[in-house]
Tab-separated table of C-alpha atoms in Angstrom:
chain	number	residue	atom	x	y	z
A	658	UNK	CA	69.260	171.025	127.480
A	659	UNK	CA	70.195	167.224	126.768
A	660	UNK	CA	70.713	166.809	122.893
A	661	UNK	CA	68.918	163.714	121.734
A	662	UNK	CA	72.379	161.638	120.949
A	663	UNK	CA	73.691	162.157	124.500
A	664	UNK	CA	75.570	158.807	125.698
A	665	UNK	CA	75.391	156.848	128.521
A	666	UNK	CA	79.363	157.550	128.609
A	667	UNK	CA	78.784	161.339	129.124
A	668	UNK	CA	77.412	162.408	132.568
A	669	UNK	CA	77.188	166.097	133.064
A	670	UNK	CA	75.400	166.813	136.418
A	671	UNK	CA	78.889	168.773	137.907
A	672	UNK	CA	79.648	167.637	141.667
A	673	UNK	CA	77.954	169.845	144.166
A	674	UNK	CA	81.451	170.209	145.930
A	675	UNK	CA	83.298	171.977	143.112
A	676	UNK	CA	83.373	175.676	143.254
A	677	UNK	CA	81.751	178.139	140.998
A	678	UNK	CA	84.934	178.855	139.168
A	679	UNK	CA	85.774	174.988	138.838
A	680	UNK	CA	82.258	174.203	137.720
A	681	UNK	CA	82.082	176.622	134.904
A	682	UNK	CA	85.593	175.132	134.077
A	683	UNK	CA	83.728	171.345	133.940
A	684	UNK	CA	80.732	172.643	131.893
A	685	UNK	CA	82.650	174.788	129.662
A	686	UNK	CA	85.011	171.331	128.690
A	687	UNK	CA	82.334	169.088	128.357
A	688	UNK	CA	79.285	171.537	126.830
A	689	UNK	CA	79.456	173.420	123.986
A	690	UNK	CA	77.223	176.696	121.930
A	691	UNK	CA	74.952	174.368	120.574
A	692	UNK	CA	74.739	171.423	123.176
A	693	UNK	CA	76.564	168.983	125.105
A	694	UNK	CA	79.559	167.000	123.693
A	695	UNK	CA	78.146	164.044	122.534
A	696	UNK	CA	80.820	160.709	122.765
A	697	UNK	CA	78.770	159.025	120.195
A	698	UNK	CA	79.238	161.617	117.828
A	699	UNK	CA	82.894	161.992	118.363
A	700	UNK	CA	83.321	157.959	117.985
A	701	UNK	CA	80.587	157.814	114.748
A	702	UNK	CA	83.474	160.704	113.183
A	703	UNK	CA	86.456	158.274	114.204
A	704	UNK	CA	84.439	155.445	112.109
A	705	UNK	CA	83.754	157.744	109.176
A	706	UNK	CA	87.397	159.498	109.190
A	707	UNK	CA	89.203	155.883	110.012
A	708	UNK	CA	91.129	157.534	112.962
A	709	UNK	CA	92.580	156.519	115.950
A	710	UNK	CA	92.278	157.990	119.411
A	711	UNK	CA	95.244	159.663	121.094
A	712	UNK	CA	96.936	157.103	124.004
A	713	UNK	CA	99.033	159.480	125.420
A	714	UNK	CA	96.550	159.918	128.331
A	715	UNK	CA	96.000	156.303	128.835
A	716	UNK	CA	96.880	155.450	132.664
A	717	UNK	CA	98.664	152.454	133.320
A	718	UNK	CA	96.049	150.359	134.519
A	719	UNK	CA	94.629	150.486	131.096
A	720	UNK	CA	97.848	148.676	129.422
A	721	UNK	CA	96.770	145.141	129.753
A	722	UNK	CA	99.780	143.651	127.788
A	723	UNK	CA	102.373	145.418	130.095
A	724	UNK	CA	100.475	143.502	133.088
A	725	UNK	CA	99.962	139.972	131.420
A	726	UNK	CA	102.932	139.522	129.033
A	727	UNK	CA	104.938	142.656	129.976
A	728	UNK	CA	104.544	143.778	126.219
A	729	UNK	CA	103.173	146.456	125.382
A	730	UNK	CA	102.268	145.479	121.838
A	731	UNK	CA	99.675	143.225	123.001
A	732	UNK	CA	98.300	145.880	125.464
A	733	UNK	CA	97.341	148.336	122.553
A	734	UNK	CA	96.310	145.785	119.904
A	735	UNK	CA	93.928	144.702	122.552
A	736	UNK	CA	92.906	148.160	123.373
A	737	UNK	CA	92.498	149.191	119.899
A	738	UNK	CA	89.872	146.613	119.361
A	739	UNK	CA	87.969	147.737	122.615
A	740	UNK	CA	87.781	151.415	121.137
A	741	UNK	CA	85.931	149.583	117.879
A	742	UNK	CA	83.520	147.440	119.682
A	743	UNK	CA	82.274	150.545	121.849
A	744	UNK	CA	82.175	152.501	118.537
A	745	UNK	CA	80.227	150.007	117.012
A	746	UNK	CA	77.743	148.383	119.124
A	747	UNK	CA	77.103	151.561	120.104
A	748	UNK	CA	76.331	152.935	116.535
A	749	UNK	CA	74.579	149.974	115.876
A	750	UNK	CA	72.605	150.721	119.262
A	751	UNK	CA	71.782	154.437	118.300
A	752	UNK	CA	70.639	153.470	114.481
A	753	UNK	CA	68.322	150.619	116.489
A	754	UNK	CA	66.429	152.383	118.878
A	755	UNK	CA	66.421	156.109	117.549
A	756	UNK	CA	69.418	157.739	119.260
A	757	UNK	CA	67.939	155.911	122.733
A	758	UNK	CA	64.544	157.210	122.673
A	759	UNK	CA	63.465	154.909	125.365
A	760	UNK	CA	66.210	156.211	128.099
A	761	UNK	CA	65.443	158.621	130.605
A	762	UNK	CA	68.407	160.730	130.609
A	763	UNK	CA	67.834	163.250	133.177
A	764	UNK	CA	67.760	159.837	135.750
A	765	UNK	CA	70.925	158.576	134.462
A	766	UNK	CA	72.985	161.788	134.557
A	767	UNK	CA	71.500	161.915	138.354
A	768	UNK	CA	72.184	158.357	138.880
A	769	UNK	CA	75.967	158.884	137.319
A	770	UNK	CA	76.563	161.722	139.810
A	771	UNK	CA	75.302	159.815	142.864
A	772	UNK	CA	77.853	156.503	141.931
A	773	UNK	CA	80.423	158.540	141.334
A	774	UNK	CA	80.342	160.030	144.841
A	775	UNK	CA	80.423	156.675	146.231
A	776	UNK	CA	82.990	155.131	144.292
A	777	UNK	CA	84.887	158.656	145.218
A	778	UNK	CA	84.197	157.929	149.172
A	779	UNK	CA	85.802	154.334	148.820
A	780	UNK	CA	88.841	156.113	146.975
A	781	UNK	CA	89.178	158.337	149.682
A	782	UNK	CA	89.380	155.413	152.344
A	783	UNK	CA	91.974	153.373	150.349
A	784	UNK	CA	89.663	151.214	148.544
A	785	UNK	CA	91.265	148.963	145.499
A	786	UNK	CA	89.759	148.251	142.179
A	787	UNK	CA	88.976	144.491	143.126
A	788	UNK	CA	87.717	144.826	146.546
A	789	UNK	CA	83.768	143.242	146.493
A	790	UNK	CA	82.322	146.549	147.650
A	791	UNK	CA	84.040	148.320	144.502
A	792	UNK	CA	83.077	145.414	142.399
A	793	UNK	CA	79.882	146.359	143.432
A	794	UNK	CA	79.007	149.730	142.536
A	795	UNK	CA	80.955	148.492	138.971
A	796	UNK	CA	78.152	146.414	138.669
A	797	UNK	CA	75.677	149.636	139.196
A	798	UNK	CA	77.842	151.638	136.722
A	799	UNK	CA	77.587	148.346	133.866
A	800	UNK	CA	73.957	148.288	135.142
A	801	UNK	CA	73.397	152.040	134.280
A	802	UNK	CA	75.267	151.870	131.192
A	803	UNK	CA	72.899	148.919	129.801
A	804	UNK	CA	69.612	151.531	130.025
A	805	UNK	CA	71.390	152.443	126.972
A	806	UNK	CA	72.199	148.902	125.276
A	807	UNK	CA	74.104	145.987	126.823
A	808	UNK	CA	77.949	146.353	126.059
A	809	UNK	CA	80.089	143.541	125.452
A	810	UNK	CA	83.325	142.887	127.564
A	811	UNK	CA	85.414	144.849	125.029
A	812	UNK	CA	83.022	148.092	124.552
A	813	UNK	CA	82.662	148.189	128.425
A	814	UNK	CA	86.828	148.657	128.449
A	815	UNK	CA	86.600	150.714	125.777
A	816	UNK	CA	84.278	153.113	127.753
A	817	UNK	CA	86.991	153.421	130.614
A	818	UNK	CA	89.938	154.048	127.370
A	819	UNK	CA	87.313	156.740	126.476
A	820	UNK	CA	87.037	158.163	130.058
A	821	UNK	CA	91.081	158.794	130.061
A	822	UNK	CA	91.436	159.376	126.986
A	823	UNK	CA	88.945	161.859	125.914
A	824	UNK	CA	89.619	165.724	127.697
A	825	UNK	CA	86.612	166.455	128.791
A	826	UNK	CA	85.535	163.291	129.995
A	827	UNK	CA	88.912	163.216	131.910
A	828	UNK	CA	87.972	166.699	133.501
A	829	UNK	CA	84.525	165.348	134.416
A	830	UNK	CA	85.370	162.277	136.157
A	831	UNK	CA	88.949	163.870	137.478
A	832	UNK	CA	86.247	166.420	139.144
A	833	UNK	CA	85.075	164.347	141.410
A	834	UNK	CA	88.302	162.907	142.391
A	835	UNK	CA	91.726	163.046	140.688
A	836	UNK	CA	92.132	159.977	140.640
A	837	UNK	CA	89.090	158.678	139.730
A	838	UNK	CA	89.561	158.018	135.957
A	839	UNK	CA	92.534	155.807	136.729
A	840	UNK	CA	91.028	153.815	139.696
A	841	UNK	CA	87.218	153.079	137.217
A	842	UNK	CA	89.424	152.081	134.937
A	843	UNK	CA	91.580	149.442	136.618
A	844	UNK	CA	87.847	148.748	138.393
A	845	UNK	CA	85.865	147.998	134.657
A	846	UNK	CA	89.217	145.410	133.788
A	847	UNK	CA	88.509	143.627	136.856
A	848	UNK	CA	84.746	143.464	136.084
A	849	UNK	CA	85.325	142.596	132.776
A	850	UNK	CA	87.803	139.815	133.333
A	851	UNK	CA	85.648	138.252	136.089
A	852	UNK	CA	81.925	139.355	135.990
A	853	UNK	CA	78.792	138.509	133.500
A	854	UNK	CA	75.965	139.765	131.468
A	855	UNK	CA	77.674	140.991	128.792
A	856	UNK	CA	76.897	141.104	125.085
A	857	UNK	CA	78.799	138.470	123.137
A	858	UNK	CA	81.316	140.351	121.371
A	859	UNK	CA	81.503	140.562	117.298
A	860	UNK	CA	84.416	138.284	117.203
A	861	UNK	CA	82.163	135.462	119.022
A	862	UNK	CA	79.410	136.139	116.868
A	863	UNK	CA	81.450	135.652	113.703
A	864	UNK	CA	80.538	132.410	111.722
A	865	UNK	CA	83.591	130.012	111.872
C-alpha cells in the first residue's frame, strides 16, 4: 500500500530480474512497518531540524565545481542549494495540491520501472550521459517527475544528489544496474545545463 505522501523521487516496483533474496533486500531498504519511505518526509525533517545530507556517497559526476573550476568549494555550495530547492518546491508542491492528490501513483511507479530498464539497456551497450537517445528518456524521467509538480533546474539536480545520496534510494536504482545512480546523475546535469521547461528557480523569482 502507497502512503498518500509518496514522491515522485521514490519508485518501488522492484525489477523483475532480481532474485527473491535480492528483492526482499530492495523492499526491506526502501519500505518500512508502517509504509513506504517517503523522500518528502525525510527532506520536510531536514527543513524542520536545519540539517544537511551526508556527501560521502556523492559520485563524481555530481561535483560540478571539480569539473568547471576544479574546486571543489564551488561544487558543494552549488549542490547544497540544489538539495534546498528540491526540499522546497517540493514542500511547497505537497502543501498546494494535498500531498499530490491528483497523481496516479500506481502509473508512475510502473512507468519508473519501465525507464529505468531502458536507460539500464543503453548502460549496458556503452551509452554516455549526453548521447541524444539518453537525453531522451531524461526527458521522459523530467516528464514523469512533473505529474508531481514542475521542478526547477536546481530541484531536478537535487533529485539525482538524493538518488546517491540517500541508502535506499541508492539500493533501488543500484538494483537495476550498479551503475545506474552514477550514470542518471551525470545524465540530469546534462539535461539541466542544456534542456527546458523548467520552473524558474527561487533565486530568479526574487525581487531585485
Amino acid at each position: 500500500m502507497l502512503r498518500s505522501d509518496d514522491s515522485p523521487f521514490e519508485p518501488r516496483l522492484p525489477p523483475a530480474q532480481l532474485t527473491g533474496t535480492e528483492r526482499r533486500r530492495v523492499q526491506k531498504l526502501v519500505c518500512r512497518p508502517d509504509g513506504c519511505v517517503s523522500s518528502s518526509g525525510l527532506y520536510q525533517q531536514l527543513i524542520i531540524d536545519g540539517r544537511s545530507m551526508s556527501t560521502s556517497a556523492v559520485s563524481p559526476f555530481h561535483r560540478r565545481g571539480d569539473a568547471t573550476t576544479g574546486s571543489g568549494a564551488v561544487g558543494n555550495s552549488y549542490e547544497d542549494k540544489c538539495r534546498r530547492s528540491l526540499a522546497e518546491e517540493q514542500a511547497k508542491s505537497l502543501a498546494e495540491t494535498n500531498n499530490w492528490e491528483h497523481v496516479d501513483r500506481e502509473r508512475v511507479h510502473r512507468d519508473w520501472d519501465v525507464l529505468y530498464r531502458e536507460i539500464t539497456g543503453f548502460l549496458e551497450g556503452g551509452s554516455l550521459p549526453g548521447d541524444q537517445q539518453i537525453q531522451e528518456l531524461v526527458r521522459r524521467h523530467f516528464n514523469i517527475a512533473c505529474r508531481f509538480y514542475t521542478p526547477s533546474r536546481e530541484a531536478y539536480v537535487g533529485m539525482s544528489l538524493f538518488y546517491a545520496e540517500d541508502e535506499a534510494m541508492r539500493a533501488f536504482h543500484d538494483s537495476y544496474h550498479p551503475g545506474l545512480v552514477e550514470f542518471l546523475g551525470a545524465a540530469i546535469s546534462v539535461f539541466a545545463e542544456q534542456k527546458d521547461g523548467f520552473a524558474p528557480s527561487a533565486d530568479a523569482q526574487a525581487p531585485a
